[in-house]
């Protein structure tokens, strides 16, 4: 594995840095400094993603024929690294990284023409309708029914934990079109317009206490919702194949660059805060050991991710290693959010309400604690999700046990 950058890669890195400096404006930076989860509100997300789209960088992984930038593998790595280190908003993945590759691979020409351009321009937003009450890890047991009636399917049931359903114009979802036989064989993959009569959305409050505009997950109900058969991807009852293809993209992200940026923030906090004896926390031996432990974990993960990235670029399949990276990445993410909580100490305790009252301009009272303290506790609670979603870590351990250890 050759880790040295070629001169043209370094030139590209500088180009990305310059673009970020010119486009990641103070408004976006201020909003991001208070974000608990790497996202802005929808208006902020759209503004950022449209800037990327105008530069041709909204979808670094897309093929050129659909509007991708045609990055080389090393450019793609550098681009992701620089964006993460700069702490820019995370692009909403449901359209760009999840449904788009499925439409490219299995959609018909009409579906491609209709859906891909507005995903790229961030004019149409998507949500993911896989999980149901009673069907999460065991996804194939999903029950939401789609019964054929003329040129439509009629949908009844509900989807749950649907991230940002309240922002979405469309949902890609898995439905049951055949109730007998092997569960995996009776599933179809549908594209659903969220304005269709019969769809209702119930917000689900989470531990991190989202203020309005920060609502993350929902339950979505379908009551006799008519969806044209032409909105089906591929063949009826073959949805499981497309669903699994999509999950490869959902789990394919690199963690290390974002973790480095998060650890850098913890270092800054620990430089500003004092330990029990009045010295800067960053000089405390015990705390320094914890920082070093995180640094080592990130270096190890980075090396593995780079190896996988090189392998993928050479056409190798990743296999169960992606499960290992998901576990290491999500556990380190949670551990760093815990360290931030420890570093901020009592300032993380005011929780988020006062901070948000400030941002909404509802109070003239001084804000409790330094600016960086506001999102620390919400982020700590929010990141509990990372070991649950995209296939829980227990399920990833099962995959590793089977495919790597042969158990
Ligand atoms: C913040 C957040 C956002 C999400 N967003 C979306 C979204 O946009 N769209 C969507 O479709 N879904 C979404 N999900 C759902 C997510 O995919 C599921 O939560 C996940 O698949 C786990 O399913 P479950 O919640 O039903 O838990 P269950 O499957 O009921 O699992 C409960 C516990 O049992 C463990 N477990 C289950 N089976 C096994 C086993 N065989 N061996 C060992 N342990 C096992 C699990 O690891 C877990 O700890 C989101 C979840 C979260 C937390």
Coordinates of C-alpha atoms and ligand atoms in Angstrom, one line a residue:
X1 CA 0.0 0.0 0.0
X2 CA 1.6 3.3 -1.1
X3 CA 0.5 6.1 1.2
X4 CA 2.5 8.9 -0.4
X5 CA 0.4 11.5 -2.2
X6 CA 1.4 12.4 -5.8
X7 CA 2.0 16.1 -6.6
X8 CA -1.4 16.2 -8.5
X9 CA -3.1 14.8 -5.4
X10 CA -1.6 17.5 -3.2
X11 CA -2.7 20.1 -5.8
X12 CA -6.2 18.7 -5.6
X13 CA -6.1 18.8 -1.8
X14 CA -5.2 22.5 -1.9
X15 CA -8.1 23.1 -4.4
X16 CA -10.5 21.4 -2.0
X17 CA -9.2 23.4 1.0
X18 CA -9.5 26.7 -0.9
X19 CA -13.0 25.9 -2.0
X20 CA -14.0 25.0 1.6
X21 CA -12.5 28.3 2.9
X22 CA -14.5 30.2 0.4
X23 CA -17.8 28.4 0.7
X24 CA -18.1 27.1 4.2
X25 CA -19.4 30.5 5.4
X26 CA -19.6 31.8 9.0
X27 CA -23.4 31.3 9.1
X28 CA -23.0 27.6 8.3
X29 CA -20.0 27.3 10.7
X30 CA -22.0 28.8 13.5
X31 CA -24.9 26.4 13.0
X32 CA -22.6 23.4 12.7
X33 CA -20.8 24.4 16.0
X34 CA -24.2 23.8 17.7
X35 CA -25.1 20.7 15.8
X36 CA -25.5 17.5 17.9
X37 CA -25.3 15.1 14.9
X38 CA -23.4 16.6 12.1
X39 CA -26.6 17.9 10.3
X40 CA -28.1 21.3 10.0
X41 CA -31.8 22.1 9.7
X42 CA -33.2 21.4 6.3
X43 CA -32.7 25.0 5.0
X44 CA -29.0 24.9 6.1
X45 CA -28.5 21.4 4.6
X46 CA -30.0 22.4 1.3
X47 CA -27.9 25.6 1.2
X48 CA -24.7 23.7 1.8
X49 CA -25.6 20.8 -0.6
X50 CA -26.5 23.3 -3.4
X51 CA -23.1 24.9 -3.0
X52 CA -21.5 21.5 -3.5
X53 CA -23.8 20.8 -6.4
X54 CA -22.8 24.0 -8.1
X55 CA -19.2 23.0 -7.9
X56 CA -20.0 19.5 -9.2
X57 CA -19.0 17.9 -5.9
X58 CA -22.5 16.9 -4.4
X59 CA -22.1 13.3 -5.2
X60 CA -18.4 12.3 -5.1
X61 CA -19.2 8.6 -5.6
X62 CA -21.6 8.9 -8.6
X63 CA -20.4 8.0 -12.1
X64 CA -19.7 10.9 -14.5
X65 CA -22.7 9.9 -16.7
X66 CA -25.1 10.7 -13.9
X67 CA -23.4 13.9 -12.9
X68 CA -20.6 12.6 -10.6
X69 CA -17.2 14.5 -10.6
X70 CA -15.1 11.6 -12.0
X71 CA -12.7 11.6 -9.0
X72 CA -9.8 9.2 -9.0
X73 CA -9.8 6.9 -6.0
X74 CA -7.2 9.1 -4.3
X75 CA -9.1 12.3 -5.0
X76 CA -12.2 10.7 -3.5
X77 CA -10.3 9.8 -0.4
X78 CA -8.7 13.3 -0.1
X79 CA -12.1 15.0 -0.7
X80 CA -13.8 13.0 2.1
X81 CA -10.9 13.5 4.4
X82 CA -10.7 17.3 3.9
X83 CA -14.5 17.7 4.2
X84 CA -14.5 15.8 7.5
X85 CA -11.5 17.6 8.9
X86 CA -13.1 20.9 8.1
X87 CA -16.2 19.8 10.0
X88 CA -18.7 20.6 7.2
X89 CA -22.3 19.4 7.4
X90 CA -22.8 15.7 6.6
X91 CA -24.7 15.5 3.3
X92 CA -28.0 13.8 3.8
X93 CA -27.3 10.2 2.6
X94 CA -30.8 8.8 1.8
X95 CA -31.0 10.2 -1.7
X96 CA -27.4 10.7 -2.7
X97 CA -25.8 7.6 -1.2
X98 CA -28.7 5.1 -0.7
X99 CA -31.5 5.2 -3.2
X100 CA -29.5 6.8 -6.1
X101 CA -27.1 3.8 -6.5
X102 CA -30.1 1.4 -6.5
X103 CA -31.9 3.5 -9.2
X104 CA -28.7 3.6 -11.3
X105 CA -28.3 -0.2 -11.0
X106 CA -31.9 -1.5 -11.1
X107 CA -34.2 1.4 -12.1
X108 CA -35.6 1.9 -15.6
X109 CA -34.7 4.8 -17.8
X110 CA -37.8 6.8 -16.9
X111 CA -37.0 6.4 -13.1
X112 CA -33.4 7.4 -13.7
X113 CA -34.5 10.6 -15.6
X114 CA -37.1 11.5 -13.1
X115 CA -35.3 10.9 -9.8
X116 CA -31.5 11.3 -10.2
X117 CA -31.2 15.0 -11.3
X118 CA -33.3 16.4 -8.4
X119 CA -31.4 14.2 -5.9
X120 CA -28.1 15.7 -7.3
X121 CA -29.4 19.2 -7.1
X122 CA -30.9 18.7 -3.6
X123 CA -34.3 19.8 -4.8
X124 CA -35.9 16.5 -3.8
X125 CA -35.3 14.8 -0.4
X126 CA -35.7 11.1 0.4
X127 CA -36.2 9.0 3.5
X128 CA -35.6 5.3 4.1
X129 CA -38.6 3.1 4.9
X130 CA -37.1 -0.3 5.8
X131 CA -37.7 -0.8 9.6
X132 CA -41.1 -1.5 11.0
X133 CA -42.3 -2.1 14.6
X134 CA -41.3 -5.8 14.8
X135 CA -38.9 -5.8 11.9
X136 CA -35.5 -4.3 12.5
X137 CA -32.5 -6.7 12.7
X138 CA -34.8 -9.3 11.3
X139 CA -35.8 -7.1 8.4
X140 CA -37.2 -9.9 6.2
X141 CA -40.1 -10.3 8.7
X142 CA -41.5 -6.9 7.5
X143 CA -45.3 -6.9 7.1
X144 CA -46.3 -3.6 5.4
X145 CA -48.6 -4.9 2.7
X146 CA -48.8 -3.8 -0.9
X147 CA -51.8 -5.3 -2.7
X148 CA -52.1 -5.0 -6.4
X149 CA -55.2 -3.1 -7.6
X150 CA -55.1 -2.3 -11.4
X151 CA -52.1 -0.1 -12.1
X152 CA -51.5 0.6 -8.4
X153 CA -50.4 -1.1 -5.2
X154 CA -52.5 -0.2 -2.1
X155 CA -50.2 0.1 0.9
X156 CA -51.2 -0.5 4.6
X157 CA -49.0 -0.6 7.6
X158 CA -46.3 1.5 9.1
X159 CA -42.5 2.2 9.0
X160 CA -40.6 3.3 12.1
X161 CA -37.4 5.1 13.1
X162 CA -37.6 6.9 9.7
X163 CA -34.9 9.5 9.8
X164 CA -36.0 13.0 8.6
X165 CA -39.3 11.7 7.2
X166 CA -40.7 15.1 7.9
X167 CA -38.3 16.7 5.4
X168 CA -38.7 14.0 2.7
X169 CA -40.5 14.4 -0.6
X170 CA -40.1 10.7 -1.4
X171 CA -39.6 7.5 0.5
X172 CA -37.9 4.3 -0.8
X173 CA -39.5 1.5 1.0
X174 CA -39.7 -2.3 1.3
X175 CA -43.2 -3.8 1.2
X176 CA -44.7 -7.3 1.3
X177 CA -46.2 -8.3 -2.0
X178 CA -46.3 -12.0 -1.2
X179 CA -47.1 -13.4 2.2
X180 CA -46.4 -17.1 1.6
X181 CA -43.1 -18.9 1.1
X182 CA -39.7 -17.7 2.2
X183 CA -40.0 -14.3 3.8
X184 CA -37.1 -12.8 1.7
X185 CA -38.9 -13.8 -1.6
X186 CA -42.1 -11.8 -1.1
X187 CA -40.6 -8.3 -0.7
X188 CA -40.8 -5.5 -3.3
X189 CA -38.9 -2.2 -3.5
X190 CA -41.2 0.9 -4.0
X191 CA -40.6 4.6 -4.5
X192 CA -43.4 6.5 -2.7
X193 CA -44.4 10.2 -3.1
X194 CA -44.8 11.4 0.5
X195 CA -47.6 13.7 -0.5
X196 CA -49.8 10.8 -1.5
X197 CA -53.1 10.8 0.5
X198 CA -53.2 8.3 3.4
X199 CA -49.6 9.0 4.6
X200 CA -49.2 10.5 8.1
X201 CA -46.0 11.1 10.1
X202 CA -45.6 11.0 13.9
X203 CA -42.4 12.4 15.4
X204 CA -40.6 10.2 17.9
X205 CA -38.9 12.2 20.7
X206 CA -35.3 11.0 21.5
X207 CA -33.0 11.1 24.5
X208 CA -31.1 14.1 23.2
X209 CA -34.2 16.3 23.5
X210 CA -34.4 17.8 20.0
X211 CA -35.8 21.2 19.8
X212 CA -38.2 21.9 16.8
X213 CA -36.3 21.8 13.5
X214 CA -33.9 19.2 15.0
X215 CA -36.4 16.3 15.0
X216 CA -34.6 13.3 13.7
X217 CA -36.8 10.1 13.7
X218 CA -40.4 9.3 13.1
X219 CA -43.1 6.7 12.6
X220 CA -44.8 6.8 9.2
X221 CA -48.3 5.4 8.8
X222 CA -49.8 4.2 5.5
X223 CA -53.6 3.9 5.3
X224 CA -54.8 2.7 1.9
X225 CA -52.0 4.6 0.1
X226 CA -52.1 4.1 -3.7
X227 CA -48.7 3.9 -5.4
X228 CA -48.4 3.4 -9.1
X229 CA -46.9 0.0 -10.1
X230 CA -44.5 2.0 -12.3
X231 CA -42.9 3.2 -9.0
X232 CA -41.6 -0.3 -8.3
X233 CA -37.8 -0.8 -8.7
X234 CA -37.0 -3.9 -10.7
X235 CA -39.1 -7.0 -10.4
X236 CA -42.0 -7.8 -8.1
X237 CA -40.9 -9.9 -5.1
X238 CA -37.2 -9.3 -5.9
X239 CA -36.9 -6.3 -3.5
X240 CA -34.6 -8.1 -1.1
X241 CA -31.8 -8.2 -3.7
X242 CA -32.1 -4.4 -4.2
X243 CA -32.4 -3.8 -0.5
X244 CA -29.2 -5.7 0.3
X245 CA -27.4 -3.8 -2.5
X246 CA -28.4 -0.5 -0.9
X247 CA -27.1 -1.6 2.5
X248 CA -23.6 -2.0 1.1
X249 CA -23.6 1.7 0.5
X250 CA -25.2 2.5 3.8
X251 CA -22.3 0.8 5.6
X252 CA -19.6 1.9 3.3
X253 CA -18.5 5.2 4.9
X254 CA -15.1 5.9 6.4
X255 CA -15.1 6.9 10.1
X256 CA -11.5 7.9 10.7
X257 CA -11.5 11.5 9.2
X258 CA -14.7 12.5 11.2
X259 CA -13.3 10.9 14.4
X260 CA -10.1 12.9 14.0
X261 CA -12.1 16.1 13.7
X262 CA -14.2 15.2 16.8
X263 CA -11.0 14.4 18.8
X264 CA -9.5 17.7 17.8
X265 CA -12.6 19.4 19.3
X266 CA -12.1 17.5 22.6
X267 CA -8.5 18.6 22.7
X268 CA -9.6 22.2 22.4
X269 CA -12.1 21.8 25.2
X270 CA -9.6 20.1 27.4
X271 CA -7.2 23.0 26.8
X272 CA -9.9 25.5 27.9
X273 CA -11.2 23.6 30.9
X274 CA -9.4 23.0 34.3
X275 CA -8.9 19.8 36.1
X276 CA -9.7 19.3 39.9
X277 CA -6.4 21.0 40.9
X278 CA -6.9 24.1 38.7
X279 CA -4.5 23.1 36.0
X280 CA -5.6 22.8 32.3
X281 CA -7.3 19.5 31.8
X282 CA -5.1 18.8 28.8
X283 CA -2.1 18.5 31.2
X284 CA -3.8 15.9 33.4
X285 CA -2.0 12.6 33.0
X286 CA -5.2 10.4 33.2
X287 CA -7.0 12.5 30.6
X288 CA -4.0 12.5 28.3
X289 CA -3.9 8.7 28.4
X290 CA -7.5 8.6 27.3
X291 CA -6.8 11.0 24.4
X292 CA -3.8 8.9 23.4
X293 CA -6.0 5.8 23.5
X294 CA -8.4 7.4 21.1
X295 CA -5.6 8.6 18.9
X296 CA -4.3 5.0 18.6
X297 CA -7.8 3.6 17.9
X298 CA -8.3 6.2 15.1
X299 CA -4.9 5.5 13.5
X300 CA -5.6 1.8 13.5
X301 CA -9.1 2.4 12.0
X302 CA -7.6 4.8 9.4
X303 CA -5.1 2.2 8.3
X304 CA -7.8 -0.4 7.9
X305 CA -10.2 1.9 6.1
X306 CA -7.4 2.9 3.7
X307 CA -6.7 -0.8 3.0
X308 CA -10.4 -1.4 2.3
X309 CA -10.6 1.7 0.2
X310 CA -7.6 0.6 -1.9
X311 CA -9.0 -2.9 -2.2
X312 CA -12.4 -1.6 -3.3
X313 CA -10.8 0.7 -5.8
X314 CA -9.0 -2.4 -7.2
X315 CA -12.4 -4.1 -7.5
X316 CA -12.0 -6.4 -4.5
X317 CA -15.1 -7.2 -2.4
X318 CA -15.0 -6.0 1.2
X319 CA -16.9 -8.8 2.9
X320 CA -17.1 -9.0 6.7
X321 CA -14.3 -6.4 7.2
X322 CA -17.0 -3.7 6.7
X323 CA -18.7 -5.2 9.9
X324 CA -15.5 -4.8 11.8
X325 CA -15.0 -1.2 10.7
X326 CA -18.6 -0.4 11.6
X327 CA -18.2 -1.7 15.1
X328 CA -14.8 0.0 15.7
X329 CA -15.9 3.2 14.1
X330 CA -19.2 3.5 16.0
X331 CA -17.7 2.5 19.3
X332 CA -14.9 5.1 18.9
X333 CA -17.5 7.7 18.0
X334 CA -19.4 7.0 21.2
X335 CA -16.2 6.9 23.3
X336 CA -15.1 10.4 21.9
X337 CA -18.5 11.9 22.7
X338 CA -18.1 10.5 26.2
X339 CA -14.7 12.1 26.5
X340 CA -16.1 15.5 25.4
X341 CA -18.7 15.2 28.1
X342 CA -16.0 14.5 30.7
X343 CA -13.9 17.5 29.4
X344 CA -16.8 20.0 29.5
X345 CA -17.7 18.8 33.0
X346 CA -20.6 20.8 34.6
X347 CA -21.0 23.0 31.5
X348 CA -22.4 20.0 29.7
X349 CA -25.1 19.7 32.4
X350 CA -27.3 22.7 31.4
X351 CA -28.4 20.4 28.6
X352 CA -29.6 22.1 25.5
X353 CA -32.8 24.1 26.2
X354 CA -31.0 27.3 27.3
X355 CA -28.7 27.1 24.3
X356 CA -31.6 26.7 21.9
X357 CA -33.5 29.5 23.6
X358 CA -30.5 31.7 22.8
X359 CA -30.3 30.5 19.2
X360 CA -34.1 31.3 18.8
X361 CA -33.5 34.7 20.3
X362 CA -36.0 33.9 23.1
X363 CA -33.8 35.1 26.0
X364 CA -31.4 37.8 26.9
X365 CA -30.0 35.9 29.8
X366 CA -26.3 35.0 29.5
X367 CA -25.8 31.6 28.1
X368 CA -24.7 29.0 30.6
X369 CA -21.1 28.0 30.0
X370 CA -18.9 28.4 26.9
X371 CA -20.4 28.2 23.4
X372 CA -18.9 24.8 22.7
X373 CA -20.8 23.3 25.7
X374 CA -24.3 23.5 24.2
X375 CA -24.3 20.5 21.9
X376 CA -22.0 18.2 24.0
X377 CA -24.7 16.4 26.1
X378 CA -27.1 16.1 23.1
X379 CA -24.3 14.7 20.9
X380 CA -23.4 12.2 23.6
X381 CA -27.0 11.0 23.8
X382 CA -27.5 11.2 20.0
X383 CA -24.5 9.0 19.2
X384 CA -25.9 6.1 21.2
X385 CA -27.7 5.5 17.9
X386 CA -24.6 4.6 16.0
X387 CA -24.3 1.1 17.4
X388 CA -28.0 0.4 16.6
X389 CA -28.6 1.7 13.1
X390 CA -27.2 0.4 9.8
X391 CA -27.3 -3.1 11.3
X392 CA -26.7 -3.2 15.1
X393 CA -23.2 -4.0 16.4
X394 CA -24.5 -7.3 17.8
X395 CA -25.6 -8.3 14.3
X396 CA -22.2 -7.2 12.9
X397 CA -20.5 -9.4 15.5
X398 CA -22.7 -12.3 14.3
X399 CA -21.6 -11.7 10.7
X400 CA -17.9 -11.6 11.8
X401 CA -18.2 -14.7 13.8
X402 CA -19.7 -16.5 10.8
X403 CA -17.7 -15.2 8.0
X404 CA -14.3 -14.5 9.6
X405 CA -14.1 -17.0 12.5
X406 CA -16.2 -19.6 10.7
X407 CA -18.4 -20.2 13.8
Ligands
LIG1 C1 -31.4 7.0 15.2 C2 -31.9 5.9 14.3 C3 -32.2 6.2 13.0 C4 -32.7 5.2 12.2 N1 -33.1 5.6 10.9 C5 -33.8 4.6 10.2 C6 -34.3 5.0 8.9 O1 -34.2 6.1 8.4 N2 -35.0 4.0 8.2 C7 -35.1 2.8 8.6 O2 -35.7 1.9 7.9 N3 -34.6 2.4 9.8 C8 -33.9 3.3 10.6 N4 -33.4 2.9 11.8 C9 -33.7 1.6 12.4 C10 -32.5 0.7 12.5 O3 -32.1 0.2 11.3 C11 -33.0 -0.4 13.5 O4 -33.2 0.2 14.8 C12 -32.0 -1.5 13.6 O5 -32.0 -2.3 12.5 C13 -32.3 -2.5 14.9 O6 -33.6 -2.9 14.8 P1 -34.6 -2.8 16.0 O7 -34.6 -1.3 16.5 O8 -35.9 -3.3 15.6 O9 -34.0 -3.6 17.2 P2 -34.1 -5.2 17.3 O10 -33.9 -5.9 16.0 O11 -35.4 -5.6 18.0 O12 -33.0 -5.6 18.3 C14 -33.0 -5.3 19.7 C15 -31.7 -5.7 20.3 O13 -31.5 -7.1 20.2 C16 -30.2 -7.3 19.5 N5 -30.4 -8.4 18.5 C17 -31.4 -8.6 17.6 N6 -31.2 -9.8 16.9 C18 -30.1 -10.3 17.4 C19 -29.3 -11.5 17.0 N7 -29.8 -12.3 16.1 N8 -28.2 -11.8 17.7 C20 -27.8 -10.9 18.7 N9 -28.4 -9.8 19.1 C21 -29.6 -9.5 18.4 C22 -30.0 -6.0 18.7 O14 -28.6 -5.9 18.5 C23 -30.5 -5.0 19.7 O15 -29.5 -4.7 20.7 C24 -32.9 3.9 12.7 C25 -32.5 3.6 14.0 C26 -32.0 4.6 14.8 C27 -31.6 4.3 16.2

